[in-house]
Every structure is written in C-alpha cells, then in structure tokens.
Short mmCIF file of C-alpha atoms in Angstrom, two decimals:
data_model
loop_
_atom_site.label_atom_id
_atom_site.label_comp_id
_atom_site.label_asym_id
_atom_site.label_seq_id
_atom_site.Cartn_x
_atom_site.Cartn_y
_atom_site.Cartn_z
CA MET R 1 -41.11 15.23 103.07
CA GLY R 2 -42.22 11.60 104.13
CA GLU R 3 -44.16 12.84 106.98
CA PHE R 4 -46.46 14.42 104.54
CA LEU R 5 -46.47 12.97 101.34
CA SER R 6 -47.43 9.32 100.30
CA SER R 7 -44.80 6.72 99.38
CA MET R 8 -43.78 5.13 96.20
CA GLY R 9 -45.51 2.49 94.00
CA PRO R 10 -45.30 0.71 90.75
CA ALA R 11 -43.72 2.37 87.71
CA ALA R 12 -45.83 4.40 85.05
CA LYS R 13 -45.31 3.75 81.55
CA ASN R 14 -46.73 6.31 79.51
CA GLN R 15 -47.05 6.20 75.43
CA ALA R 16 -47.03 2.38 75.07
CA ALA R 17 -45.49 2.19 71.83
CA PRO R 18 -42.40 4.38 72.04
CA TRP R 19 -41.95 2.98 75.78
CA ARG R 20 -41.68 -0.51 74.25
CA VAL R 21 -39.09 0.28 71.90
CA VAL R 22 -36.95 2.19 74.35
CA PHE R 23 -37.50 -0.55 77.07
CA HIS R 24 -36.53 -3.25 74.48
CA TYR R 25 -33.37 -1.52 73.71
CA TRP R 26 -32.74 -0.85 77.58
CA ARG R 27 -33.09 -4.39 77.99
CA ILE R 28 -30.61 -5.43 75.50
CA PHE R 29 -28.18 -2.68 76.48
CA VAL R 30 -28.33 -3.36 80.18
CA VAL R 31 -29.40 -7.04 80.57
CA GLY R 32 -28.14 -8.43 77.43
CA ALA R 33 -24.66 -7.04 77.88
CA VAL R 34 -24.33 -9.53 80.99
CA THR R 35 -22.76 -11.91 78.76
CA ILE R 36 -19.58 -9.78 78.00
CA ALA R 37 -16.75 -11.22 80.22
CA LEU R 38 -14.69 -8.54 81.99
CA THR R 39 -12.09 -8.48 84.45
CA THR R 40 -12.91 -7.93 88.05
CA VAL R 41 -10.96 -5.52 90.33
CA PRO R 42 -8.51 -7.24 92.33
CA VAL R 43 -8.81 -7.29 96.08
CA HIS R 44 -7.15 -9.02 98.81
CA SER R 45 -8.52 -10.09 102.33
CA ARG R 46 -6.65 -8.70 105.20
CA ASP R 47 -9.09 -10.12 107.68
CA SER R 48 -10.61 -13.26 106.48
CA GLY R 49 -12.63 -13.75 109.43
CA ASN R 50 -15.06 -11.13 108.50
CA ARG R 51 -15.49 -12.09 104.89
CA ASP R 52 -18.86 -14.00 104.27
CA SER R 53 -18.68 -15.87 107.52
CA GLY R 54 -22.46 -16.60 107.42
CA GLU R 55 -22.64 -15.94 111.02
CA VAL R 56 -26.03 -14.57 111.71
CA ASP R 57 -24.54 -12.24 114.51
CA ALA R 58 -21.59 -11.13 112.43
CA HIS R 59 -23.42 -7.83 112.24
CA PRO R 60 -26.16 -7.89 114.93
CA ASP R 61 -27.51 -4.44 114.47
CA LEU R 62 -28.49 -5.33 110.89
CA ALA R 63 -29.99 -8.85 112.04
CA GLY R 64 -33.46 -9.68 110.18
CA LEU R 65 -32.49 -7.26 107.14
CA ARG R 66 -31.15 -8.45 103.69
CA TYR R 67 -28.04 -6.58 103.34
CA GLY R 68 -24.60 -6.42 101.80
CA ILE R 69 -21.33 -4.86 103.23
CA SER R 70 -17.95 -3.98 101.46
CA VAL R 71 -15.48 -2.35 103.48
CA THR R 72 -11.77 -2.24 102.26
CA ASP R 73 -8.71 -0.14 102.77
CA LEU R 74 -7.48 2.37 99.78
CA ASP R 75 -5.30 -0.43 98.39
CA GLY R 76 -8.29 -2.69 98.01
CA ASN R 77 -7.55 -5.15 101.03
CA VAL R 78 -10.80 -6.47 102.08
CA LEU R 79 -11.74 -5.87 105.87
CA VAL R 80 -15.26 -6.71 106.15
CA ALA R 81 -17.59 -8.58 103.16
CA HIS R 82 -21.15 -9.77 103.45
CA ARG R 83 -22.87 -10.35 100.64
CA ALA R 84 -20.47 -7.94 98.88
CA ASP R 85 -20.91 -9.41 95.34
CA GLU R 86 -24.78 -9.58 95.17
CA ARG R 87 -26.83 -7.03 93.57
CA PHE R 88 -28.93 -4.64 95.47
CA ALA R 89 -31.08 -1.53 94.60
CA PRO R 90 -28.93 1.21 95.65
CA GLY R 91 -31.13 4.22 95.71
CA SER R 92 -29.39 7.43 95.34
CA ASN R 93 -25.93 5.70 95.75
CA VAL R 94 -26.37 5.71 91.76
CA LYS R 95 -25.33 9.36 92.10
CA LEU R 96 -21.81 8.34 93.00
CA PHE R 97 -21.32 6.79 89.77
CA VAL R 98 -22.89 9.90 87.53
CA THR R 99 -20.81 12.42 89.49
CA ALA R 100 -17.53 10.59 89.25
CA VAL R 101 -17.80 10.18 85.49
CA ALA R 102 -18.98 13.84 85.29
CA LEU R 103 -15.77 14.97 87.02
CA ALA R 104 -13.59 12.74 84.90
CA ALA R 105 -15.32 14.40 81.83
CA GLU R 106 -15.29 17.95 83.35
CA GLU R 107 -13.44 19.50 80.48
CA ALA R 108 -15.61 17.96 77.89
CA LEU R 109 -18.85 18.98 79.86
CA SER R 110 -17.61 22.51 80.26
CA ALA R 111 -16.88 22.80 76.70
CA LEU R 112 -20.54 22.32 75.81
CA ASP R 113 -21.27 25.87 76.95
CA PRO R 114 -24.73 24.79 78.75
CA ALA R 115 -25.64 28.33 79.47
CA LEU R 116 -29.41 29.33 79.35
CA ARG R 117 -29.90 31.80 76.40
CA VAL R 118 -32.44 34.30 75.00
CA VAL R 119 -32.52 33.94 71.27
CA SER R 120 -34.57 36.79 69.05
CA GLU R 121 -36.20 34.95 66.01
CA PRO R 122 -37.70 37.21 63.43
CA THR R 123 -41.07 37.07 62.12
CA ASP R 124 -43.09 37.89 58.90
CA SER R 125 -44.82 40.51 60.58
CA GLY R 126 -45.14 41.88 64.24
CA PRO R 127 -42.68 41.68 67.04
CA PRO R 128 -40.02 39.01 67.28
CA THR R 129 -40.45 35.78 68.98
CA LEU R 130 -38.15 35.17 71.77
CA ALA R 131 -36.95 31.54 72.64
CA LEU R 132 -35.41 30.66 75.89
CA VAL R 133 -32.77 27.84 74.62
CA GLY R 134 -31.93 25.44 77.23
CA ARG R 135 -28.65 23.68 77.16
CA GLY R 136 -28.62 21.84 80.43
CA ASP R 137 -27.62 24.10 83.08
CA PRO R 138 -30.07 23.08 86.00
CA THR R 139 -29.40 25.91 88.58
CA ILE R 140 -31.47 28.70 86.94
CA GLY R 141 -33.91 30.67 89.45
CA PHE R 142 -36.64 33.08 89.65
CA GLY R 143 -38.13 35.11 92.35
CA MET R 144 -36.94 36.90 95.38
CA ASP R 145 -34.64 34.09 96.42
CA CYS R 146 -32.68 33.99 93.47
CA ASP R 147 -29.50 35.94 93.55
CA VAL R 148 -27.37 34.32 90.64
CA ARG R 149 -28.24 32.92 87.38
CA CYS R 150 -31.71 34.47 87.49
CA ILE R 151 -34.70 34.70 84.80
CA GLU R 152 -35.04 38.28 85.80
CA THR R 153 -31.50 39.08 84.60
CA LEU R 154 -32.42 37.80 81.30
CA ALA R 155 -35.41 39.86 81.00
CA ALA R 156 -33.43 42.96 82.16
CA ALA R 157 -30.97 42.31 79.18
CA VAL R 158 -33.98 42.05 76.82
CA ALA R 159 -35.36 45.50 77.84
CA GLY R 160 -31.97 46.88 77.76
CA SER R 161 -31.23 46.07 74.14
CA GLY R 162 -34.26 48.19 73.16
CA ILE R 163 -36.94 45.49 72.70
CA THR R 164 -40.19 47.06 74.05
CA LYS R 165 -42.70 44.17 72.67
CA VAL R 166 -42.60 40.37 71.65
CA GLY R 167 -44.71 37.97 70.01
CA ASP R 168 -44.47 34.52 71.14
CA ILE R 169 -42.26 32.91 73.87
CA VAL R 170 -40.92 29.71 73.01
CA GLY R 171 -39.16 27.15 75.76
CA ASP R 172 -36.70 25.50 73.45
CA GLU R 173 -35.59 22.21 75.20
CA ARG R 174 -34.27 20.19 72.17
CA TRP R 175 -30.72 20.23 73.60
CA PHE R 176 -31.82 16.75 74.98
CA ALA R 177 -34.05 14.17 73.85
CA ASP R 178 -37.72 14.41 75.44
CA GLU R 179 -37.09 11.81 78.21
CA ARG R 180 -39.06 13.86 80.91
CA LYS R 181 -39.65 10.68 82.99
CA PRO R 182 -36.66 8.17 83.13
CA LEU R 183 -37.49 4.27 82.80
CA GLY R 184 -38.58 2.52 85.96
CA TRP R 185 -39.75 5.55 87.95
CA SER R 186 -42.85 4.88 90.11
CA TRP R 187 -45.80 6.74 89.19
CA ASP R 188 -46.74 8.08 92.43
CA ASP R 189 -43.32 9.89 92.44
CA LEU R 190 -43.90 11.71 89.40
CA LYS R 191 -46.23 14.43 91.17
CA PHE R 192 -43.65 15.30 93.90
CA GLY R 193 -40.63 17.44 93.53
CA HIS R 194 -38.01 14.82 93.87
CA GLY R 195 -39.85 13.06 90.75
CA THR R 196 -40.43 16.14 88.69
CA SER R 197 -39.73 16.01 84.89
CA ILE R 198 -36.42 16.29 83.41
CA SER R 199 -35.65 18.92 80.64
CA ALA R 200 -32.92 20.84 79.35
CA ILE R 201 -34.36 24.05 80.82
CA ALA R 202 -34.73 23.98 84.27
CA VAL R 203 -35.88 27.01 86.70
CA ASN R 204 -36.43 26.87 90.36
CA ASP R 205 -35.53 22.98 90.18
CA ASN R 206 -38.70 22.46 88.13
CA VAL R 207 -40.63 22.48 91.23
CA LEU R 208 -43.56 24.51 92.44
CA PRO R 209 -43.66 24.89 96.07
CA LEU R 210 -47.04 25.25 97.84
CA ARG R 211 -46.59 26.72 101.52
CA VAL R 212 -49.27 25.80 103.97
CA SER R 213 -50.05 27.07 107.25
CA PRO R 214 -52.96 26.85 109.92
CA SER R 215 -55.75 28.99 110.15
CA SER R 216 -56.80 30.93 113.23
CA ALA R 217 -59.63 28.69 114.21
CA PRO R 218 -59.90 24.64 114.19
CA GLY R 219 -62.15 23.29 111.54
CA THR R 220 -61.61 25.97 108.87
CA SER R 221 -59.56 25.51 105.78
CA VAL R 222 -55.69 25.83 106.10
CA ARG R 223 -54.00 28.87 104.27
CA THR R 224 -52.01 28.26 101.32
CA SER R 225 -49.97 30.18 98.84
CA TRP R 226 -47.87 29.09 95.83
CA VAL R 227 -44.21 30.20 96.02
CA GLY R 228 -42.68 31.69 93.04
CA ALA R 229 -45.02 30.85 90.02
CA GLY R 230 -48.18 32.97 91.39
CA PRO R 231 -51.63 31.82 91.90
CA ASN R 232 -52.53 31.19 88.39
CA TYR R 233 -49.92 28.49 86.96
CA PHE R 234 -51.72 25.64 89.08
CA ASN R 235 -55.07 25.58 90.32
CA LEU R 236 -55.63 24.15 93.83
CA LEU R 237 -58.34 22.63 95.34
CA ASN R 238 -58.04 23.09 99.03
CA GLU R 239 -59.86 20.50 101.21
CA ALA R 240 -57.22 20.41 104.09
CA LYS R 241 -58.41 21.69 107.68
CA THR R 242 -57.11 23.20 110.69
CA SER R 243 -57.32 20.61 113.56
CA ASP R 244 -56.92 20.96 117.26
CA ALA R 245 -53.59 21.50 118.62
CA GLU R 246 -53.17 17.77 119.66
CA GLY R 247 -54.51 16.52 116.17
CA PRO R 248 -51.98 14.83 113.88
CA LYS R 249 -49.67 16.77 111.23
CA ALA R 250 -50.96 15.16 108.10
CA LEU R 251 -51.15 16.73 104.76
CA ARG R 252 -51.36 15.23 101.36
CA LEU R 253 -50.78 16.98 98.08
CA GLU R 254 -51.76 15.14 94.82
CA ARG R 255 -52.41 15.92 91.20
CA ARG R 256 -53.22 13.60 87.92
CA ILE R 257 -50.31 13.53 85.43
CA GLY R 258 -50.78 16.03 82.86
CA HIS R 259 -53.25 18.32 84.66
CA ARG R 260 -52.41 21.64 86.26
CA THR R 261 -54.96 21.21 89.20
CA ALA R 262 -53.75 20.05 92.48
CA ARG R 263 -55.69 18.90 95.59
CA LEU R 264 -54.60 19.33 99.10
CA TYR R 265 -56.39 17.32 101.71
CA GLY R 266 -55.65 16.49 105.47
CA GLU R 267 -55.24 18.45 108.56
CA LEU R 268 -52.72 20.58 110.36
CA PRO R 269 -52.87 21.53 113.96
CA ILE R 270 -53.67 25.08 114.90
CA GLY R 271 -50.28 26.86 115.76
CA SER R 272 -48.12 24.86 113.85
CA LYS R 273 -45.19 26.27 111.77
CA PRO R 274 -45.76 26.50 108.04
CA VAL R 275 -45.22 23.70 105.96
CA THR R 276 -43.99 23.60 102.40
CA LEU R 277 -44.75 20.62 99.97
CA ASP R 278 -42.98 20.43 96.56
CA LEU R 279 -44.97 19.86 93.40
CA GLY R 280 -43.36 18.38 90.40
CA VAL R 281 -44.28 19.68 87.24
CA ASP R 282 -44.97 17.76 83.81
CA ASP R 283 -43.50 20.59 81.23
CA PRO R 284 -40.59 22.33 82.68
CA ALA R 285 -40.22 24.23 79.63
CA HIS R 286 -43.57 26.01 79.47
CA LEU R 287 -42.95 26.72 83.20
CA ALA R 288 -39.81 28.55 82.19
CA THR R 289 -41.69 30.54 79.58
CA TRP R 290 -44.15 31.72 82.29
CA TYR R 291 -41.60 32.87 84.68
CA PHE R 292 -39.99 34.52 81.43
CA LYS R 293 -43.25 36.49 80.76
CA ARG R 294 -43.78 37.60 84.16
CA ALA R 295 -39.87 38.84 84.22
CA LEU R 296 -40.35 40.74 80.96
CA GLU R 297 -43.58 42.47 82.01
CA ALA R 298 -41.79 43.59 85.26
CA GLU R 299 -39.49 45.24 82.95
CA GLY R 300 -42.05 47.06 81.06
CA VAL R 301 -41.81 44.53 77.67
CA SER R 302 -45.33 43.42 76.66
CA VAL R 303 -45.96 40.00 75.52
CA ALA R 304 -48.32 40.02 72.63
CA GLY R 305 -48.29 36.19 71.74
CA GLN R 306 -48.42 32.95 73.44
CA LEU R 307 -46.33 30.57 75.35
CA ARG R 308 -44.94 27.46 73.49
CA THR R 309 -42.39 24.63 73.60
CA ARG R 310 -40.27 22.91 71.33
CA ARG R 311 -39.32 19.50 71.96
CA ARG R 312 -36.97 16.87 70.01
CA PRO R 313 -38.66 13.45 70.45
CA LEU R 314 -36.51 10.41 71.34
CA GLN R 315 -35.18 8.76 68.06
CA TYR R 316 -33.41 5.51 67.34
CA ALA R 317 -30.10 7.73 66.71
CA ASP R 318 -30.22 8.51 70.62
CA GLU R 319 -29.28 5.02 71.27
CA PRO R 320 -25.82 3.57 71.15
CA ILE R 321 -25.23 1.45 68.45
CA PRO R 322 -22.52 -1.18 67.89
CA VAL R 323 -19.37 -0.15 66.00
CA ASP R 324 -19.57 -2.95 63.78
CA PRO R 325 -23.73 -3.23 62.98
CA ASN R 326 -23.02 -7.11 61.80
CA ASP R 327 -21.34 -7.94 65.29
CA PRO R 328 -24.12 -7.99 68.20
CA THR R 329 -21.30 -8.33 70.47
CA ALA R 330 -19.43 -5.31 69.29
CA GLN R 331 -18.46 -2.20 71.19
CA LEU R 332 -21.18 0.45 71.53
CA ARG R 333 -20.99 4.10 70.43
CA CYS R 334 -22.93 7.11 70.55
CA ALA R 335 -23.92 8.55 66.95
CA ARG R 336 -22.99 12.20 66.91
CA ARG R 337 -25.89 14.74 66.10
CA ALA R 338 -25.21 16.65 63.03
CA GLN R 339 -24.72 20.56 63.89
CA THR R 340 -26.89 22.68 61.90
CA ALA R 341 -26.29 26.69 60.88
CA SER R 342 -28.33 28.98 62.81
CA ASN R 343 -28.75 32.65 61.76
CA GLU R 344 -30.62 33.27 65.43
CA THR R 345 -29.57 36.50 67.43
CA VAL R 346 -28.54 35.73 71.07
CA VAL R 347 -29.92 38.51 72.98
CA ALA R 348 -28.59 37.57 76.25
CA SER R 349 -27.51 34.47 78.38
CA LEU R 350 -26.33 33.37 81.62
CA GLN R 351 -23.11 32.17 82.83
CA PRO R 352 -23.42 28.43 83.67
CA ALA R 353 -22.74 26.86 86.98
CA PRO R 354 -19.31 25.07 87.26
CA ILE R 355 -19.58 21.35 86.96
CA ARG R 356 -18.00 20.99 90.38
CA ASP R 357 -20.55 23.10 91.92
CA ILE R 358 -23.34 20.78 90.32
CA VAL R 359 -21.63 17.60 91.35
CA THR R 360 -21.56 19.01 95.10
CA GLU R 361 -25.11 19.79 94.92
CA ILE R 362 -26.25 16.33 93.94
CA ASN R 363 -24.20 14.41 96.38
CA ARG R 364 -24.43 16.43 99.23
CA GLU R 365 -28.35 17.35 98.97
CA SER R 366 -29.15 14.12 96.88
CA GLN R 367 -30.55 16.33 94.02
CA ASN R 368 -32.27 14.18 91.70
CA LEU R 369 -33.06 16.48 88.96
CA TYR R 370 -29.33 17.61 88.62
CA ALA R 371 -28.37 14.21 88.35
CA GLU R 372 -30.77 13.33 85.57
CA VAL R 373 -29.48 16.47 83.82
CA LEU R 374 -26.00 15.62 84.06
CA LEU R 375 -26.44 12.12 82.90
CA ARG R 376 -27.90 13.71 79.60
CA GLN R 377 -25.15 16.11 79.30
CA LEU R 378 -22.67 13.29 79.57
CA GLY R 379 -24.63 12.01 76.63
CA ARG R 380 -24.60 15.05 74.68
CA ALA R 381 -20.74 15.24 75.39
CA ALA R 382 -20.22 11.94 73.73
CA GLY R 383 -22.74 12.42 70.94
CA THR R 384 -26.41 12.93 71.74
CA GLY R 385 -28.35 14.23 74.71
CA SER R 386 -30.20 11.03 75.85
CA SER R 387 -29.96 8.97 78.95
CA PHE R 388 -29.05 5.90 77.01
CA CYS R 389 -25.88 7.78 75.66
CA GLY R 390 -25.16 9.18 79.35
CA LEU R 391 -25.27 5.38 80.61
CA LEU R 392 -22.99 4.13 78.08
CA GLN R 393 -20.29 6.66 79.29
CA ILE R 394 -20.76 5.38 82.74
CA GLN R 395 -20.22 1.67 81.55
CA GLU R 396 -17.13 2.70 79.74
CA PHE R 397 -15.79 4.24 82.75
CA LEU R 398 -16.61 1.35 84.73
CA ASP R 399 -14.93 -0.76 82.23
CA ASP R 400 -11.87 1.32 83.09
CA VAL R 401 -12.19 0.79 86.73
CA GLY R 402 -12.17 -2.97 85.94
CA VAL R 403 -15.53 -4.01 87.64
CA ALA R 404 -17.70 -6.79 86.13
CA ARG R 405 -20.45 -6.16 83.73
CA THR R 406 -22.66 -8.18 85.57
CA SER R 407 -22.20 -6.40 88.81
CA TYR R 408 -24.41 -3.31 88.01
CA ASP R 409 -27.35 -2.20 85.99
CA PHE R 410 -28.11 1.25 85.78
CA ALA R 411 -31.32 2.87 84.00
CA ASP R 412 -31.22 6.73 85.33
CA GLY R 413 -28.86 9.27 87.05
CA SER R 414 -30.77 9.86 90.20
CA GLY R 415 -31.22 6.33 91.66
CA LEU R 416 -35.13 6.82 91.64
CA SER R 417 -35.53 4.03 89.14
CA ASN R 418 -36.63 0.66 90.29
CA TYR R 419 -34.57 -1.05 87.72
CA ASN R 420 -31.19 -0.06 89.26
CA ARG R 421 -28.70 -2.70 90.79
CA VAL R 422 -25.05 -2.75 91.78
CA THR R 423 -22.96 -4.86 94.23
CA PRO R 424 -21.44 -3.17 97.45
CA ALA R 425 -17.86 -4.38 96.06
CA THR R 426 -18.60 -2.45 92.97
CA VAL R 427 -19.49 0.63 94.71
CA THR R 428 -16.25 0.41 96.95
CA ALA R 429 -14.19 -0.15 93.79
CA LEU R 430 -15.50 2.97 92.31
CA LEU R 431 -14.68 4.97 95.46
CA ARG R 432 -10.94 3.54 95.46
CA HIS R 433 -11.04 4.51 91.92
CA ALA R 434 -12.08 8.04 92.88
CA ALA R 435 -9.61 8.53 95.72
CA ALA R 436 -6.67 7.80 93.36
CA ALA R 437 -7.95 9.93 90.75
CA PRO R 438 -6.68 13.66 89.82
CA TRP R 439 -10.20 14.77 90.61
CA GLY R 440 -10.51 12.61 93.91
CA GLU R 441 -10.27 15.32 96.27
CA ALA R 442 -13.33 17.15 94.65
CA TYR R 443 -15.14 14.14 94.67
CA ARG R 444 -14.82 13.49 98.29
CA ALA R 445 -15.48 17.06 99.25
CA SER R 446 -18.79 16.77 97.46
CA LEU R 447 -20.08 14.05 99.81
CA PRO R 448 -22.22 14.82 102.86
CA ILE R 449 -20.19 14.77 106.14
CA GLY R 450 -21.35 13.19 109.23
CA GLY R 451 -22.77 15.60 111.52
CA ALA R 452 -22.06 18.70 109.43
CA SER R 453 -24.56 21.57 109.48
CA VAL R 454 -25.49 21.09 105.73
CA GLY R 455 -26.09 17.74 103.66
CA THR R 456 -28.04 14.44 104.00
CA LEU R 457 -25.85 13.45 107.00
CA LYS R 458 -26.39 16.56 109.02
CA HIS R 459 -28.65 14.67 111.60
CA ARG R 460 -26.54 11.69 111.61
CA PHE R 461 -23.10 10.51 113.61
CA ARG R 462 -23.39 13.80 115.93
CA GLY R 463 -21.53 13.31 119.00
CA SER R 464 -20.38 9.96 117.75
CA ALA R 465 -16.78 9.09 117.05
CA LEU R 466 -17.38 9.45 113.30
CA GLU R 467 -18.79 13.11 113.54
CA GLY R 468 -16.79 14.99 110.70
CA LYS R 469 -14.84 11.81 109.95
CA ILE R 470 -17.42 10.17 107.51
CA PHE R 471 -17.87 11.20 104.04
CA ALA R 472 -20.41 9.24 102.33
CA LYS R 473 -23.59 9.10 100.16
CA THR R 474 -27.06 8.30 101.43
CA GLY R 475 -29.64 6.36 99.58
CA THR R 476 -33.14 5.92 100.50
CA LEU R 477 -36.17 4.33 98.76
CA ASN R 478 -38.94 2.46 99.81
CA HIS R 479 -37.50 -0.86 100.97
CA VAL R 480 -33.86 0.79 100.57
CA ASP R 481 -31.29 2.25 102.89
CA ALA R 482 -27.76 2.68 101.68
CA LEU R 483 -24.83 4.64 102.84
CA SER R 484 -21.29 4.53 100.98
CA GLY R 485 -18.01 6.44 101.03
CA TYR R 486 -15.16 6.98 103.24
CA MET R 487 -14.64 7.11 107.09
CA GLN R 488 -11.51 7.51 109.16
CA ALA R 489 -11.10 4.42 111.51
CA ARG R 490 -9.95 4.83 115.24
CA SER R 491 -6.32 3.99 114.00
CA GLY R 492 -6.53 6.87 111.67
CA GLU R 493 -6.80 4.85 108.42
CA THR R 494 -9.09 5.79 105.79
CA LEU R 495 -11.84 2.81 105.07
CA VAL R 496 -13.85 2.77 102.06
CA PHE R 497 -17.35 1.11 102.66
CA SER R 498 -20.76 0.57 101.19
CA ILE R 499 -23.62 -0.67 103.21
CA ILE R 500 -26.98 -1.54 101.14
CA VAL R 501 -30.08 -2.65 102.74
CA ASN R 502 -32.94 -4.00 100.68
CA ASP R 503 -36.35 -5.48 101.03
CA ARG R 504 -37.09 -3.75 104.57
CA PRO R 505 -40.77 -3.89 105.42
CA LEU R 506 -42.84 -1.02 104.61
CA GLU R 507 -44.17 -0.44 108.09
CA SER R 508 -40.84 -0.73 109.71
CA PRO R 509 -38.65 2.22 110.32
CA SER R 510 -35.72 3.34 108.49
CA ALA R 511 -32.51 1.14 108.73
CA THR R 512 -30.26 4.19 109.05
CA TYR R 513 -29.70 3.69 112.84
CA GLN R 514 -28.64 0.08 112.12
CA ILE R 515 -26.36 1.13 109.48
CA ASP R 516 -24.63 4.00 111.53
CA SER R 517 -24.32 1.67 114.54
CA THR R 518 -22.50 -0.92 112.28
CA LEU R 519 -20.11 1.50 110.78
CA LEU R 520 -19.36 2.88 114.23
CA ASN R 521 -18.42 -0.73 115.19
CA ILE R 522 -16.18 -1.25 112.14
CA ALA R 523 -14.44 2.27 112.76
CA GLU R 524 -13.89 1.45 116.28
CA LYS R 525 -12.11 -1.83 115.23
CA TYR R 526 -9.96 -0.70 112.62
#
C-alpha cells in the first residue's frame, strides 16, 4: 500500500474536551504508574562479550541506526543485548502483547458470546425495527467473497422468519464505548484501511476497497469501481489519469474525516494490472446497516424506514479506578457495567469466530482492526468494553510475567499509536513466558513464518538458513522497523529475540534487510 498512499503524520485530536479528559487519565495511568517499583525478570548472561559492548561494529548491518537487540535462550540466558533496556516505539509488535493476553484469557473471552445478532424491536405502529447488535466479532463479511459469518445469512434468516417489511434498521454498537479512534493515531492514517474506525460491529474489516485500472488510452481517466458497498455509499471524485506505459505508478486516495466523498488523483500506466486501494470509514455501524439493507432487499424484505446507529459515549466509569479511592497508589480495577434486562426478540445470529482464529489473523497479517477489537473485548471481559480497561489487563498480565512497569507504555492494541513504547528485553520476556504457557504452542503457531506462502514474512528469509525456522511478528511505522519472535539457530537451539529500529530517516529505505542480516548472523553463531 505504501507505493500508492501517503505516509503518516501528526496525530489528530477530535472533540477537544473529552479528549483532554481521556488523555489526562491516560497520562496518569500509563506515565504516572512509572513510580511503582516492580521486580524485573531475572536473566543471566551466557555470552557477556555481546552484552552492551558499545562497539560500533558489533552489528555492522545496523550501523547508523538507533536500535535495540535482545536475544536469549528459552531459559532467559542473555546471548546478545544492545540497548535492550531502552524504550523504543515498537509498531505492530504491540500485537504480541494483546494476543498473548487474549490466549491466556481465551475462556473468559469466549464466554462473552460475541456473535453478531439481529433483534426485532416492536414499534407503536407499523413494521418492526431491526437492530444489528454488535458484540465484538470483527470477522463478519458481505458480498461475493464471503462464505462464512455473512450479513446475507442474517437477512435470509429474517426472511425465513416470515418478516416481509421492516421499519428502521439500527446499528447498535454499545457493546464497546465509543472510541473509534485510539489515542496517538496519526491523522493521515485515519482515512486508510489500516486506520479505519473501531466498533463492536465490523463488516468487511470496516474498509471500502476501490479497484482502479487503466483505461485504453493515455490521458483519459482511469476506471474505478467500489468493491462490495456499491456505487452510492461513497462518492468518488476521479481525477486520476492513465499515463504512457513508461509512466510512474502513482495513485493517491484521500478524503476528509467525516465526509463521504473521496478524491482519487495521480496516474496509472496503460497496461498496468488493476490496483486496489483501501479506504477507511468513520461510521462502521452505519455501513453495516447499509449492507444489511441491501441483503434484506435481495431477500424480498422491504425497508420502509431509515438507517440509524446507537452508540455509548465513553464515560468515567470506563476508566480503571483505584480499589481504594483514597490511595492513589492502590491497585486499579475495572468497574463492571450493570446488566439490564431486555425484552428484545433475537431473530438470528452468527456463530462467532474462535479466539485463536482471530489471534492468528492479527499476528500473521498484522490486522489492526482485529487487534483493537480484541483489546476492547479484554476490557469487556474484565468489566467494561473500553481500551483503557483492556490496557489494564495487559498491565496485570505483565505484572505476573515480572517485567518492570517502567519498561513499557501502551496506548492501543494495534501498535499504530505514536505513544507506544517498550524495551526489547520486555518483548523477549513476554515471548519466553508465552513459550512456557499452556497456550504457548498456539501463540507461536499464530506468528508469521519466514519464507512461508502467507503472512507478513512471506517475502523474507526465502532461500536462507532461517527459511521455515523463524516465527516472528513484524512491526512497521514511519521511522520504525521491528521483528520479534523465535528462531532456530544453527545448533538447533530455539532463540528468543527482539530487534527494534527507531528514527530511521524518512527518505531511507526500510531497515528490514539489516534486521534480517543481523538475525542470520546471530543464528549462524549459535
């Protein structure tokens, strides 16, 4: 996507007053907690010559970059350490923490019954209102490519129940607090698929793909079509032209936040293969009702009313509070939301995706939306469906792992936030803990494999000594490249590693080659 789309920039702050309240809490919760003294994970050096030697040529492939390395064996013996206890922006390596906590809490998460359901709500007169009630399953689909957990299945069930006409269709996303954009996300990510809004209802990954292909003559407009949602949900201003065969492949897709008009500009060489650009949405629940209306009408059910949404604004009760309100250093907890009785009639529901399938999608494909939804589900299982309550579950998990609270700060679940920080040593501590856990095998199996046909490592380590022998999570932002996981050394021993590179100049290429070369050298040595 980077070939066609612009890069990140400063974070956007919408709705000033609520943002200040939430950020003030986040600052206290994440930064203020640094004063708490916790025990660090014990490690032992097995090769002190590689521990913070300070030699500029210790890792020549990474020369000129600011980076941290932590490599240990499964017992915690340190093999290589360079600035391993310094904090770095980790990018999508944050997903390693969210998915580990989710697997540890798999039973509690499954008990939430996150199935998307259709509820019939009687009205004073006229046909019933149908509500799509989201409960945090991010895997729902719509359209020709959907073969499981499809909106069309719900529409068929509604028609099969004897309903022939409905009034309004409501997208009910109150399962989570309304935090569609996490703290620290850059404003220029929000329009793209990887920065789409977070919701308890997600259909087609809350993304609208635009397919672009060259026309038959240079100088004429490119051909475009929206995939899935049809031509009327988003308006498109098409200013992109077909260029000569030797011209650059340079397309840009943009829209203003809150607007449903997108602008496409740039050029695409004649004879090029079609390109698909993903556009994020601001209101996923409304888009879900749009899909549902189309599916109902295809089943012969008429829709007489409007498309509406229901949201639950973020409240103070969504933030963790001290067990003892009079002691600011007391342990935090999440307040449980009161359960209200309901006389709603459930017409249909979809079997939710297993937690392990969601974890695999998050780690293997670096799926941001799924990671953010899973973070909020962790919060919901502990009390309230907010990111803050989910982040507290990560902190409590890491307390059990034994890492210092000063070694990390997390503000989201995907790693897209500019506020995230973690040390390489904390990442390897997490990975060692996971390897020894009952769910450790599933965790490792969720990671991309070097040179495999799927996942974010499919184009890396092919033909090398680590092909098929490295299982690791990637992390990429502007200025950031990271890779952390497990690899099999030449001796056959499993090594645990984390390499994080920060402050790479924007005009420089990715540091993935240098990271891969360094890991190959380490694997060969051990």
